[in-house]
mmCIF file of the C-alpha atoms, coordinates in Angstrom:
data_MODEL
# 
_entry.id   MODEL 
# 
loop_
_atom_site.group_PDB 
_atom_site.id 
_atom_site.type_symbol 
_atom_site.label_atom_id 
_atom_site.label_alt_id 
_atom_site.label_comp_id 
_atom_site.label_asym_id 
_atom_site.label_entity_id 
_atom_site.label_seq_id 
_atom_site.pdbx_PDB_ins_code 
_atom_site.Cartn_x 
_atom_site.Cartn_y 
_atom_site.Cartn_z 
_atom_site.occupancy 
_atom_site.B_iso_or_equiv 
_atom_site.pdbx_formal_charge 
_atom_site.auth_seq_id 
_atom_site.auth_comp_id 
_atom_site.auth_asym_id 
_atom_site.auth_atom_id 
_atom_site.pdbx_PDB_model_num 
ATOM 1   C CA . UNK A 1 1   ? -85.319 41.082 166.616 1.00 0.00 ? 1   UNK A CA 1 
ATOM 2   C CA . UNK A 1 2   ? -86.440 41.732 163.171 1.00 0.00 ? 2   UNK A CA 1 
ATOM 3   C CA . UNK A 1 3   ? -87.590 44.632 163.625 1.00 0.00 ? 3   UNK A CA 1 
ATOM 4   C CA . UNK A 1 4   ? -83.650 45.998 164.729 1.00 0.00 ? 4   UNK A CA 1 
ATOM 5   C CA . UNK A 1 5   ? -82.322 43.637 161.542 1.00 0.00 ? 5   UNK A CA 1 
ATOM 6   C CA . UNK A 1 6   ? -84.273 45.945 159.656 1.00 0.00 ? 6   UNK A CA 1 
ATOM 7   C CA . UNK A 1 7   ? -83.230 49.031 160.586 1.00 0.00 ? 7   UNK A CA 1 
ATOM 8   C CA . UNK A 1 8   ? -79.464 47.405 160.703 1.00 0.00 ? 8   UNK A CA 1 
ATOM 9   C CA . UNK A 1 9   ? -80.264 46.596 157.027 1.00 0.00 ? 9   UNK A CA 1 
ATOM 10  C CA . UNK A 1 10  ? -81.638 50.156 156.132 1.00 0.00 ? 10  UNK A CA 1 
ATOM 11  C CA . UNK A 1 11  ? -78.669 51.860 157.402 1.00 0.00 ? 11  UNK A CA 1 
ATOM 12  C CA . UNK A 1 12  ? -76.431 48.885 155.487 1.00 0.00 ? 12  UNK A CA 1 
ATOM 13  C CA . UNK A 1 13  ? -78.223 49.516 152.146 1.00 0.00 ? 13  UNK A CA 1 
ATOM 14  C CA . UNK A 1 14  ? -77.436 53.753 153.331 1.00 0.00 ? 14  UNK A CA 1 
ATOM 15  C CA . UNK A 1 15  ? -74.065 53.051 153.750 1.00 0.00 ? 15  UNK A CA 1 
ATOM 16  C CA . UNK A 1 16  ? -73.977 51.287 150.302 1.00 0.00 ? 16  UNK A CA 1 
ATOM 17  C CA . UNK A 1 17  ? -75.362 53.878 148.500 1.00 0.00 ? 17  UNK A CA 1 
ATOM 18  C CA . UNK A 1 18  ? -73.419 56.063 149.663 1.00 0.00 ? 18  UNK A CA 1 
ATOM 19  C CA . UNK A 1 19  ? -70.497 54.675 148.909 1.00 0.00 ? 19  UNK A CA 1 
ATOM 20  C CA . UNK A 1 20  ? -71.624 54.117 145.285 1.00 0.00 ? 20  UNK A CA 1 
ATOM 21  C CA . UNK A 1 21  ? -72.011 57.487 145.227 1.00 0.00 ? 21  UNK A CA 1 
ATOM 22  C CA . UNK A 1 22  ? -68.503 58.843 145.655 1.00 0.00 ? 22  UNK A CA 1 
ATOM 23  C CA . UNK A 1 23  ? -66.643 59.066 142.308 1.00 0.00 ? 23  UNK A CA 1 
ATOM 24  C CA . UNK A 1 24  ? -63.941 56.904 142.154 1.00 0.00 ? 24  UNK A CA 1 
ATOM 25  C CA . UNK A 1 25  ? -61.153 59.806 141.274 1.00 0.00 ? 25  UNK A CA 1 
ATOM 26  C CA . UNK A 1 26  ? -61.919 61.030 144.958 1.00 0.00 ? 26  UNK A CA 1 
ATOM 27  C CA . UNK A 1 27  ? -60.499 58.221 146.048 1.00 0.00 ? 27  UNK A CA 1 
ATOM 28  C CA . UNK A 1 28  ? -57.513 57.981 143.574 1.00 0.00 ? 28  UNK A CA 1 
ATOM 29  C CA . UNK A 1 29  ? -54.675 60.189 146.014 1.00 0.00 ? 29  UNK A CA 1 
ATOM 30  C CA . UNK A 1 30  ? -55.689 58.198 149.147 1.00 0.00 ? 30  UNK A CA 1 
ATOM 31  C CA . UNK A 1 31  ? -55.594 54.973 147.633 1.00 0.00 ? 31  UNK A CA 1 
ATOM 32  C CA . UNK A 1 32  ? -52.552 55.642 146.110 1.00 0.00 ? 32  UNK A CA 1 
ATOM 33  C CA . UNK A 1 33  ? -51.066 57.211 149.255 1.00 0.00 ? 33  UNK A CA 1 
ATOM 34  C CA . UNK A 1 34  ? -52.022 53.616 150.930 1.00 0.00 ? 34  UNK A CA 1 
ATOM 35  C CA . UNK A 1 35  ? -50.937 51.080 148.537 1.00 0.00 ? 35  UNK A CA 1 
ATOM 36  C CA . UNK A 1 36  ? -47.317 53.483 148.651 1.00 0.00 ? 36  UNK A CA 1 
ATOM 37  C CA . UNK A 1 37  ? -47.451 53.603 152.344 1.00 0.00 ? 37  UNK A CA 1 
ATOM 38  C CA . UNK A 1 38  ? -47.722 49.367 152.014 1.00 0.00 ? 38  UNK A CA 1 
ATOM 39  C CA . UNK A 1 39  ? -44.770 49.527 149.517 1.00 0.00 ? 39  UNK A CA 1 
ATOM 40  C CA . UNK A 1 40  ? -46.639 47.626 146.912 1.00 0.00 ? 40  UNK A CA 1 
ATOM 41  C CA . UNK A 1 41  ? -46.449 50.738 144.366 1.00 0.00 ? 41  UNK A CA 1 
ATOM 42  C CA . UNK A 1 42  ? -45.152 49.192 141.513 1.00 0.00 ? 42  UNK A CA 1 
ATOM 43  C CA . UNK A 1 43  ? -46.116 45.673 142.000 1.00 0.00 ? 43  UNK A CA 1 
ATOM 44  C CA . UNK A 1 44  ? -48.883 43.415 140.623 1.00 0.00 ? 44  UNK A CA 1 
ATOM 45  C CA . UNK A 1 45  ? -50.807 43.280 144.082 1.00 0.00 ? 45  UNK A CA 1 
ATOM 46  C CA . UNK A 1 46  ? -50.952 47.439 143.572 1.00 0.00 ? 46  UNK A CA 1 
ATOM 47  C CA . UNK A 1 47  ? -53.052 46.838 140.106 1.00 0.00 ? 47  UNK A CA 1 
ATOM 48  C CA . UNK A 1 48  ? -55.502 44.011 141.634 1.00 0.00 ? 48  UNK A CA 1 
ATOM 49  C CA . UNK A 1 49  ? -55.721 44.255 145.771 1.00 0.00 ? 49  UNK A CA 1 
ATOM 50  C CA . UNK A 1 50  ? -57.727 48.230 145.847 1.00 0.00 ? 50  UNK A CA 1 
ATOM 51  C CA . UNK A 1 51  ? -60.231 46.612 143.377 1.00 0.00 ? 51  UNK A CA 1 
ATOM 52  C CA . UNK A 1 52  ? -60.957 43.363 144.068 1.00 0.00 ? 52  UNK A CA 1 
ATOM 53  C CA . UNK A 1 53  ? -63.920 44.415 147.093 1.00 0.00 ? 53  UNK A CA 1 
ATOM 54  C CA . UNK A 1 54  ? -66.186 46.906 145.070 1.00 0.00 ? 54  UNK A CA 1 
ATOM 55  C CA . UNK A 1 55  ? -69.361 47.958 146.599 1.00 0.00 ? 55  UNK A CA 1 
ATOM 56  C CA . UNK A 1 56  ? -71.580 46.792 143.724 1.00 0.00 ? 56  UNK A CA 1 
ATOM 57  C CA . UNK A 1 57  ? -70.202 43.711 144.339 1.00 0.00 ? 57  UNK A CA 1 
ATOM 58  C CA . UNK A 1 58  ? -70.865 43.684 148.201 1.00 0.00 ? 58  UNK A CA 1 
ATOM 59  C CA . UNK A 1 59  ? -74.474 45.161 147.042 1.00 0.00 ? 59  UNK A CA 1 
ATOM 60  C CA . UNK A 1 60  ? -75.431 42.524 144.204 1.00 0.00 ? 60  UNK A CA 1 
ATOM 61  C CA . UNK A 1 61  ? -74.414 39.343 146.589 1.00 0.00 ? 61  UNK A CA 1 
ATOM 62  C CA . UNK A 1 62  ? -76.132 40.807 149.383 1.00 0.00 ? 62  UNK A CA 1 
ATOM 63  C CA . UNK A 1 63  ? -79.080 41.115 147.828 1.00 0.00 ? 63  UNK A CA 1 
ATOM 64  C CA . UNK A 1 64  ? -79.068 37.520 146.003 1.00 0.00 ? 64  UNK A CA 1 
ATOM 65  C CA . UNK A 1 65  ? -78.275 36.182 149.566 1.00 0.00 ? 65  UNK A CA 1 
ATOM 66  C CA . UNK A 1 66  ? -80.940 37.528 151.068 1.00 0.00 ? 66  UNK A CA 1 
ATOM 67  C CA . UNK A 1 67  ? -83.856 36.623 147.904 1.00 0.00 ? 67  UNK A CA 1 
ATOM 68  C CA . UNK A 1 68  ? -82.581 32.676 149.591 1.00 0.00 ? 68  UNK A CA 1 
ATOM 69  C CA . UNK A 1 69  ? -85.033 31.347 151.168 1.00 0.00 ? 69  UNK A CA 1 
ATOM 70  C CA . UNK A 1 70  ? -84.286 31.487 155.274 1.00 0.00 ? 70  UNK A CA 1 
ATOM 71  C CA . UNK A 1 71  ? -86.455 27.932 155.446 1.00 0.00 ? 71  UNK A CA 1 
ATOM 72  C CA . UNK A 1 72  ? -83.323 26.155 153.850 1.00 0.00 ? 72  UNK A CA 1 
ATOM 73  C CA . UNK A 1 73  ? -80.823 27.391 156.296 1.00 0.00 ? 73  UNK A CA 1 
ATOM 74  C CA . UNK A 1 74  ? -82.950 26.626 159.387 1.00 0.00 ? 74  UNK A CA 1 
ATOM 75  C CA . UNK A 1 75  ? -83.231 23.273 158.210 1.00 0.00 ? 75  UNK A CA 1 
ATOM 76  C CA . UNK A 1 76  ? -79.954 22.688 157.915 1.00 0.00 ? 76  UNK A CA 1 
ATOM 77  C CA . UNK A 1 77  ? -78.997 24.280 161.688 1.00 0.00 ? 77  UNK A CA 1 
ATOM 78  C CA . UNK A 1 78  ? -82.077 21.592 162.776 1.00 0.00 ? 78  UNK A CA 1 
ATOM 79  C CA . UNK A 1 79  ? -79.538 18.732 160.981 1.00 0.00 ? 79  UNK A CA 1 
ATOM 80  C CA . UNK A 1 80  ? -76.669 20.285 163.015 1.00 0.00 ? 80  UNK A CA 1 
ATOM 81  C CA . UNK A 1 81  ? -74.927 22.000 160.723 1.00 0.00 ? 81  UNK A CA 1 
ATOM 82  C CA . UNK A 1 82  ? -73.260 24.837 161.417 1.00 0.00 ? 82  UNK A CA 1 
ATOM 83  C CA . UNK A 1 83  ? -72.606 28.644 160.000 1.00 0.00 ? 83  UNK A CA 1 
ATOM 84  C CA . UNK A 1 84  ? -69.445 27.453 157.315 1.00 0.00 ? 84  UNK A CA 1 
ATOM 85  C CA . UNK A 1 85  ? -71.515 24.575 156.538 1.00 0.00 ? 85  UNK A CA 1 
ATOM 86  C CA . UNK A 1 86  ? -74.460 26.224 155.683 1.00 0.00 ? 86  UNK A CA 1 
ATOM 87  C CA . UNK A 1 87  ? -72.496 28.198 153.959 1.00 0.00 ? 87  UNK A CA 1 
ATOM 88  C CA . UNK A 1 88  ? -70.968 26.376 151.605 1.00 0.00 ? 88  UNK A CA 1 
ATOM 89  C CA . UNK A 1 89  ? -73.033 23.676 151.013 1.00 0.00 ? 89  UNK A CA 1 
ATOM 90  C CA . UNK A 1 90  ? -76.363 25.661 150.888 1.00 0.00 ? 90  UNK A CA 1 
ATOM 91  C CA . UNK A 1 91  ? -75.681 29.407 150.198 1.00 0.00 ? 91  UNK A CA 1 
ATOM 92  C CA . UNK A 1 92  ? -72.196 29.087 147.813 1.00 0.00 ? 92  UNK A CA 1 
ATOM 93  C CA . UNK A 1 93  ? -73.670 26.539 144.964 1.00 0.00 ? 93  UNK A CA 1 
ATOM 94  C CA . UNK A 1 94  ? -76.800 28.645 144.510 1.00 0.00 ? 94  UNK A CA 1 
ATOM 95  C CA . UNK A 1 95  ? -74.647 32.037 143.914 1.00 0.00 ? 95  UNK A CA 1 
ATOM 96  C CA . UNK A 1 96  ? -73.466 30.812 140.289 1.00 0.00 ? 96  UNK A CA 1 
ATOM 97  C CA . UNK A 1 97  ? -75.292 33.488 138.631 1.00 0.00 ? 97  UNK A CA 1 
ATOM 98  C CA . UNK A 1 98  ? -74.563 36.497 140.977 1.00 0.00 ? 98  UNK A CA 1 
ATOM 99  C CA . UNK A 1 99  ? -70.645 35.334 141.275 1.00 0.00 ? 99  UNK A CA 1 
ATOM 100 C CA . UNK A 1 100 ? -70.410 35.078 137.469 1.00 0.00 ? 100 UNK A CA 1 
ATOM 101 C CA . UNK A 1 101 ? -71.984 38.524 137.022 1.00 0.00 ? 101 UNK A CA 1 
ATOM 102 C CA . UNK A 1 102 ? -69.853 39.929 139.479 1.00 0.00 ? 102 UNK A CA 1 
ATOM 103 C CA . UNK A 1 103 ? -66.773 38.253 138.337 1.00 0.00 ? 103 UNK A CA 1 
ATOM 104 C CA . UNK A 1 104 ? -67.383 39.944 134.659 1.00 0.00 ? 104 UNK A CA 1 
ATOM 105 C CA . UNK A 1 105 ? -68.285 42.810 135.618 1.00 0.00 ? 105 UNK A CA 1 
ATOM 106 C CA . UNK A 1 106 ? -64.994 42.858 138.320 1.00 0.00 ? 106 UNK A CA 1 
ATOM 107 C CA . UNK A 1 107 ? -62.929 41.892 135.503 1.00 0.00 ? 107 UNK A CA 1 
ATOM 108 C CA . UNK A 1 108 ? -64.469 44.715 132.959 1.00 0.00 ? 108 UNK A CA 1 
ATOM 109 C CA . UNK A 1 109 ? -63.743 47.357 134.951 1.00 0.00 ? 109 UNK A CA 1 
ATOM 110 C CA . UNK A 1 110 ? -60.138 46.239 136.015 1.00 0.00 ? 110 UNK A CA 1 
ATOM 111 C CA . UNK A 1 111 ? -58.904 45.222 132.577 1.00 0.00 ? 111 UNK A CA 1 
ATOM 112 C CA . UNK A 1 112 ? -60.245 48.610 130.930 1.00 0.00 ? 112 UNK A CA 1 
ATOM 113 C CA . UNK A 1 113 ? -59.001 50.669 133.674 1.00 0.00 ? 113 UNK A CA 1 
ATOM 114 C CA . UNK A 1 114 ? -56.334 53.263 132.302 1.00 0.00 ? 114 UNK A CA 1 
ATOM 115 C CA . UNK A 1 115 ? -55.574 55.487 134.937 1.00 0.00 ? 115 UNK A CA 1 
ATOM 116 C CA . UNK A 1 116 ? -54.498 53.954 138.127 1.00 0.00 ? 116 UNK A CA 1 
ATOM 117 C CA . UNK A 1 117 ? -52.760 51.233 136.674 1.00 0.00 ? 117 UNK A CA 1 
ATOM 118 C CA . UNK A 1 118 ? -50.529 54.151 134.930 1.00 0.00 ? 118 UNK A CA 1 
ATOM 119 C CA . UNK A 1 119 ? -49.924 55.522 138.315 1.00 0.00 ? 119 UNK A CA 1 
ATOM 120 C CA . UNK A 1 120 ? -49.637 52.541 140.011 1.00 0.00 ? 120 UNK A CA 1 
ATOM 121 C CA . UNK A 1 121 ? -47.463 50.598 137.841 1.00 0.00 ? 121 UNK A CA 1 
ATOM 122 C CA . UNK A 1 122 ? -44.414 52.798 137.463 1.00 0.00 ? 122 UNK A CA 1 
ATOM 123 C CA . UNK A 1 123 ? -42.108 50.812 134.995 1.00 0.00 ? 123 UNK A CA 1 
ATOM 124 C CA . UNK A 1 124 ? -42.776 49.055 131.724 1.00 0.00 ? 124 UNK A CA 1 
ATOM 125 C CA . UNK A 1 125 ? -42.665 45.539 132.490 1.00 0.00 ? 125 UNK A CA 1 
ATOM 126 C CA . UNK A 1 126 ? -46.070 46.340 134.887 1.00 0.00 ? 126 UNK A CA 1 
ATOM 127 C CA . UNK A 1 127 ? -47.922 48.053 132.533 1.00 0.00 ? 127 UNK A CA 1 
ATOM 128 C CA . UNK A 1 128 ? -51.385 46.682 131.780 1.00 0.00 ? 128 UNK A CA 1 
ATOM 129 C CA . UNK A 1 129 ? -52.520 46.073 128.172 1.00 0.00 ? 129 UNK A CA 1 
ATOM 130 C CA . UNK A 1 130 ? -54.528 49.242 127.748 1.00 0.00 ? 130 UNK A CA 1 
ATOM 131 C CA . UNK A 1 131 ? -51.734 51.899 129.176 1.00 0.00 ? 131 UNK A CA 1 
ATOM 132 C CA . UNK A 1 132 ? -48.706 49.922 126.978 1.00 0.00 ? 132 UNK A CA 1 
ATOM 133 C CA . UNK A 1 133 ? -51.139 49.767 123.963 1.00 0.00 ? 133 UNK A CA 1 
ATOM 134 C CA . UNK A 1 134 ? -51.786 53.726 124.946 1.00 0.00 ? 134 UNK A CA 1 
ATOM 135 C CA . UNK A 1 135 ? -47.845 54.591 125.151 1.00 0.00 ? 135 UNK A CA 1 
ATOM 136 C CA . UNK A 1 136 ? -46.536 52.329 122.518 1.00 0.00 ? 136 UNK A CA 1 
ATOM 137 C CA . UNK A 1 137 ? -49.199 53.292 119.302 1.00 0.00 ? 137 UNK A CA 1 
ATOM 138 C CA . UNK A 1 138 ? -48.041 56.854 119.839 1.00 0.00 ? 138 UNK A CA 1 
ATOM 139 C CA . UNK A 1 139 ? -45.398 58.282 118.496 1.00 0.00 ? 139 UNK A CA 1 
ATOM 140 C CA . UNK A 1 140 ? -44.446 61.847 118.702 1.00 0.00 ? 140 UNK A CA 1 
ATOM 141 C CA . UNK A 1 141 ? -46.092 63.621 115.676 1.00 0.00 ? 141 UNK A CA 1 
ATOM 142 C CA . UNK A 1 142 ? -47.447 60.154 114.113 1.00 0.00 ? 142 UNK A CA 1 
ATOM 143 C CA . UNK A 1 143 ? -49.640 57.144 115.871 1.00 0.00 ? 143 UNK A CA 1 
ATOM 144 C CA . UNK A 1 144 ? -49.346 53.821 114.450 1.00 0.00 ? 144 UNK A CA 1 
ATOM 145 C CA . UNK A 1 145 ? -52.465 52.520 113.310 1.00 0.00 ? 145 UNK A CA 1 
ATOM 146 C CA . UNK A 1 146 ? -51.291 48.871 112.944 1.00 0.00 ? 146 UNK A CA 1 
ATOM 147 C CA . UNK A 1 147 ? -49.964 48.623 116.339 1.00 0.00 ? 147 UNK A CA 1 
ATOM 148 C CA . UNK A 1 148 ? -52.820 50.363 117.368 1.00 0.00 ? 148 UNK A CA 1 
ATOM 149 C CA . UNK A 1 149 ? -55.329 48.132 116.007 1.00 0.00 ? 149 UNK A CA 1 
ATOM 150 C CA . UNK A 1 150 ? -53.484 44.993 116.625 1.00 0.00 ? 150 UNK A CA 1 
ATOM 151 C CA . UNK A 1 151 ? -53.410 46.261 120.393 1.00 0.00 ? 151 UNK A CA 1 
ATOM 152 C CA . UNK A 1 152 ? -57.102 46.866 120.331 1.00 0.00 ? 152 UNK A CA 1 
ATOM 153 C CA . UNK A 1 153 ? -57.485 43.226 119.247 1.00 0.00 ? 153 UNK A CA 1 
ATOM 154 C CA . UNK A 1 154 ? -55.856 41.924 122.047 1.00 0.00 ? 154 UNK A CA 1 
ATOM 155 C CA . UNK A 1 155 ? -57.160 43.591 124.682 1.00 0.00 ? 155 UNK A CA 1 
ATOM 156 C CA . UNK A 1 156 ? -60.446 42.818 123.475 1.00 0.00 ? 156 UNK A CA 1 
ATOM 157 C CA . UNK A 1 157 ? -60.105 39.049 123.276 1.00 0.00 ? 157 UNK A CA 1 
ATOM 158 C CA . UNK A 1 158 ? -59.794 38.176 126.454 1.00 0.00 ? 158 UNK A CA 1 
ATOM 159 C CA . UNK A 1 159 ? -63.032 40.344 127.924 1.00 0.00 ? 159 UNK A CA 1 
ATOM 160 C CA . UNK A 1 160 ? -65.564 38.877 125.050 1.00 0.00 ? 160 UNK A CA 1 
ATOM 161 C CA . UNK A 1 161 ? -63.694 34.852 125.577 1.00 0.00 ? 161 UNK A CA 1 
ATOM 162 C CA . UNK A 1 162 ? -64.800 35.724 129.541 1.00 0.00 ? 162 UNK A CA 1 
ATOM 163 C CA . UNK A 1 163 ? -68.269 36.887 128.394 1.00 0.00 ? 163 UNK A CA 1 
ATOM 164 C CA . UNK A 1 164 ? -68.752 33.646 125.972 1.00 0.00 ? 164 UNK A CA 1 
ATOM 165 C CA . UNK A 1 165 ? -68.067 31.480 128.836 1.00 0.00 ? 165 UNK A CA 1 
ATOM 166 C CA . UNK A 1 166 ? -69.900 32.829 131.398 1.00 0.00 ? 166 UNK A CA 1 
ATOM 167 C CA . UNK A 1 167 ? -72.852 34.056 129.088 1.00 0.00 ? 167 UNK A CA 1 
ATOM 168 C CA . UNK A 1 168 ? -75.709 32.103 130.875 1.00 0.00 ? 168 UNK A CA 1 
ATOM 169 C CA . UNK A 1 169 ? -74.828 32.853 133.867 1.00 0.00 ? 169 UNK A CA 1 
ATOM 170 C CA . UNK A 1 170 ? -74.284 36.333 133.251 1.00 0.00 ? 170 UNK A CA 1 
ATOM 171 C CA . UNK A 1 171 ? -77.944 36.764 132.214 1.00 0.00 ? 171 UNK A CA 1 
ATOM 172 C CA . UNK A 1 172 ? -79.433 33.747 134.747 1.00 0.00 ? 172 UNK A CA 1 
ATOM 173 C CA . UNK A 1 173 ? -77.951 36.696 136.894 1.00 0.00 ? 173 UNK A CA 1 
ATOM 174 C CA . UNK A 1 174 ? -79.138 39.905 135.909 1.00 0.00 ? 174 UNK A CA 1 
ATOM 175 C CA . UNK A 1 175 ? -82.573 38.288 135.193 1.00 0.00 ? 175 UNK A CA 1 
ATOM 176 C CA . UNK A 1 176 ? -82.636 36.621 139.158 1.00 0.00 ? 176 UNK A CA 1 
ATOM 177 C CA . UNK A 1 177 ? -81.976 39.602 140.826 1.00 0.00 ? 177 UNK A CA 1 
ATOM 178 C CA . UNK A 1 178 ? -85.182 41.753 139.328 1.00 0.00 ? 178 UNK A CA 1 
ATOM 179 C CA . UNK A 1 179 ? -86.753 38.791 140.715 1.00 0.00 ? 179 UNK A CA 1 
ATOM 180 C CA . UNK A 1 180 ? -88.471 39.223 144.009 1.00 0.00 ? 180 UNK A CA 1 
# 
């Protein structure tokens, strides 16, 4: 049997990669064409459901998973617990690190996204910081450098208060998964 989770693993860690691989404007019309075909265009869950499953984040807690050791979960199914317990009480409060690197990095790449959250959010009050500070500094022959930097301000506040709180983690993180 290990031998076939192996090569199940190999062809996961493929797939992976592969899907790393593809840009993520290739993706832009279908996504669109799905989250339309849902009718949640123009709606918060259009701006946060497409990007909340990435596949660095299926990646980085797969491999963190599987550094744990497999002597702690056979122990526990010995005790009689089963799968959910295991995983929550064994798995879930040693992925601190990986969850907090995933959950800035999640929330870096949503919060500076510009371009589907202009498509996707089609009137003002949906906007996200970046696109309204993008549309409202500019003016037709003139951009407004106050507004402009007073924007920039704000939507950089809330990414380095994330990074603050989570620091340790965030590196106990990066630094555990060279770790083999």
């Amino acid at each position: 049997t290990h031998c076939i989770s192996s090569a199940a693993s190999d062809v996961y860690k493929r797939q992976v990669m592969v899907t790393l691989m593809v840009p993520s404007v290739a993706t832009f019309v279908p996504l669109f064409v799905i989250i339309s075909n849902m009718g949640l265009a123009n709606s918060y869950a259009a701006l946060i459901l497409p990007f909340l499953c990435q596949p660095i984040g299926v990646f980085l807690m797969r491999q963190f998973i599987s550094g744990i050791p497999d002597a702690l979960m056979e122990a526990a199914r010995v005790d009689g617990a089963g799968e959910l317990r295991i995983f929550f009480q064994i798995v879930l409060p040693q992925c601190g690190p990986p969850l907090a690197t995933l959950s800035i990095l999640t929330f870096l790449s949503s919060w500076n996204n510009f371009l589907w959250p202009l498509v996707a959010a089609q009137t003002e009050e949906k906007y996200t910081l970046p696109v309204a500070l993008s549309l409202y500094s500019t003016g037709q022959n003139a951009t407004n450098y106050s507004v402009l930097l007073a924007g920039a301000v704000l939507v950089v506040t809330p990414i380095l208060l994330l990074f603050v709180f989570l620091q340790r983690y965030f590196i106990q993180g990066v630094a555990g998964t060279g770790i083999k």
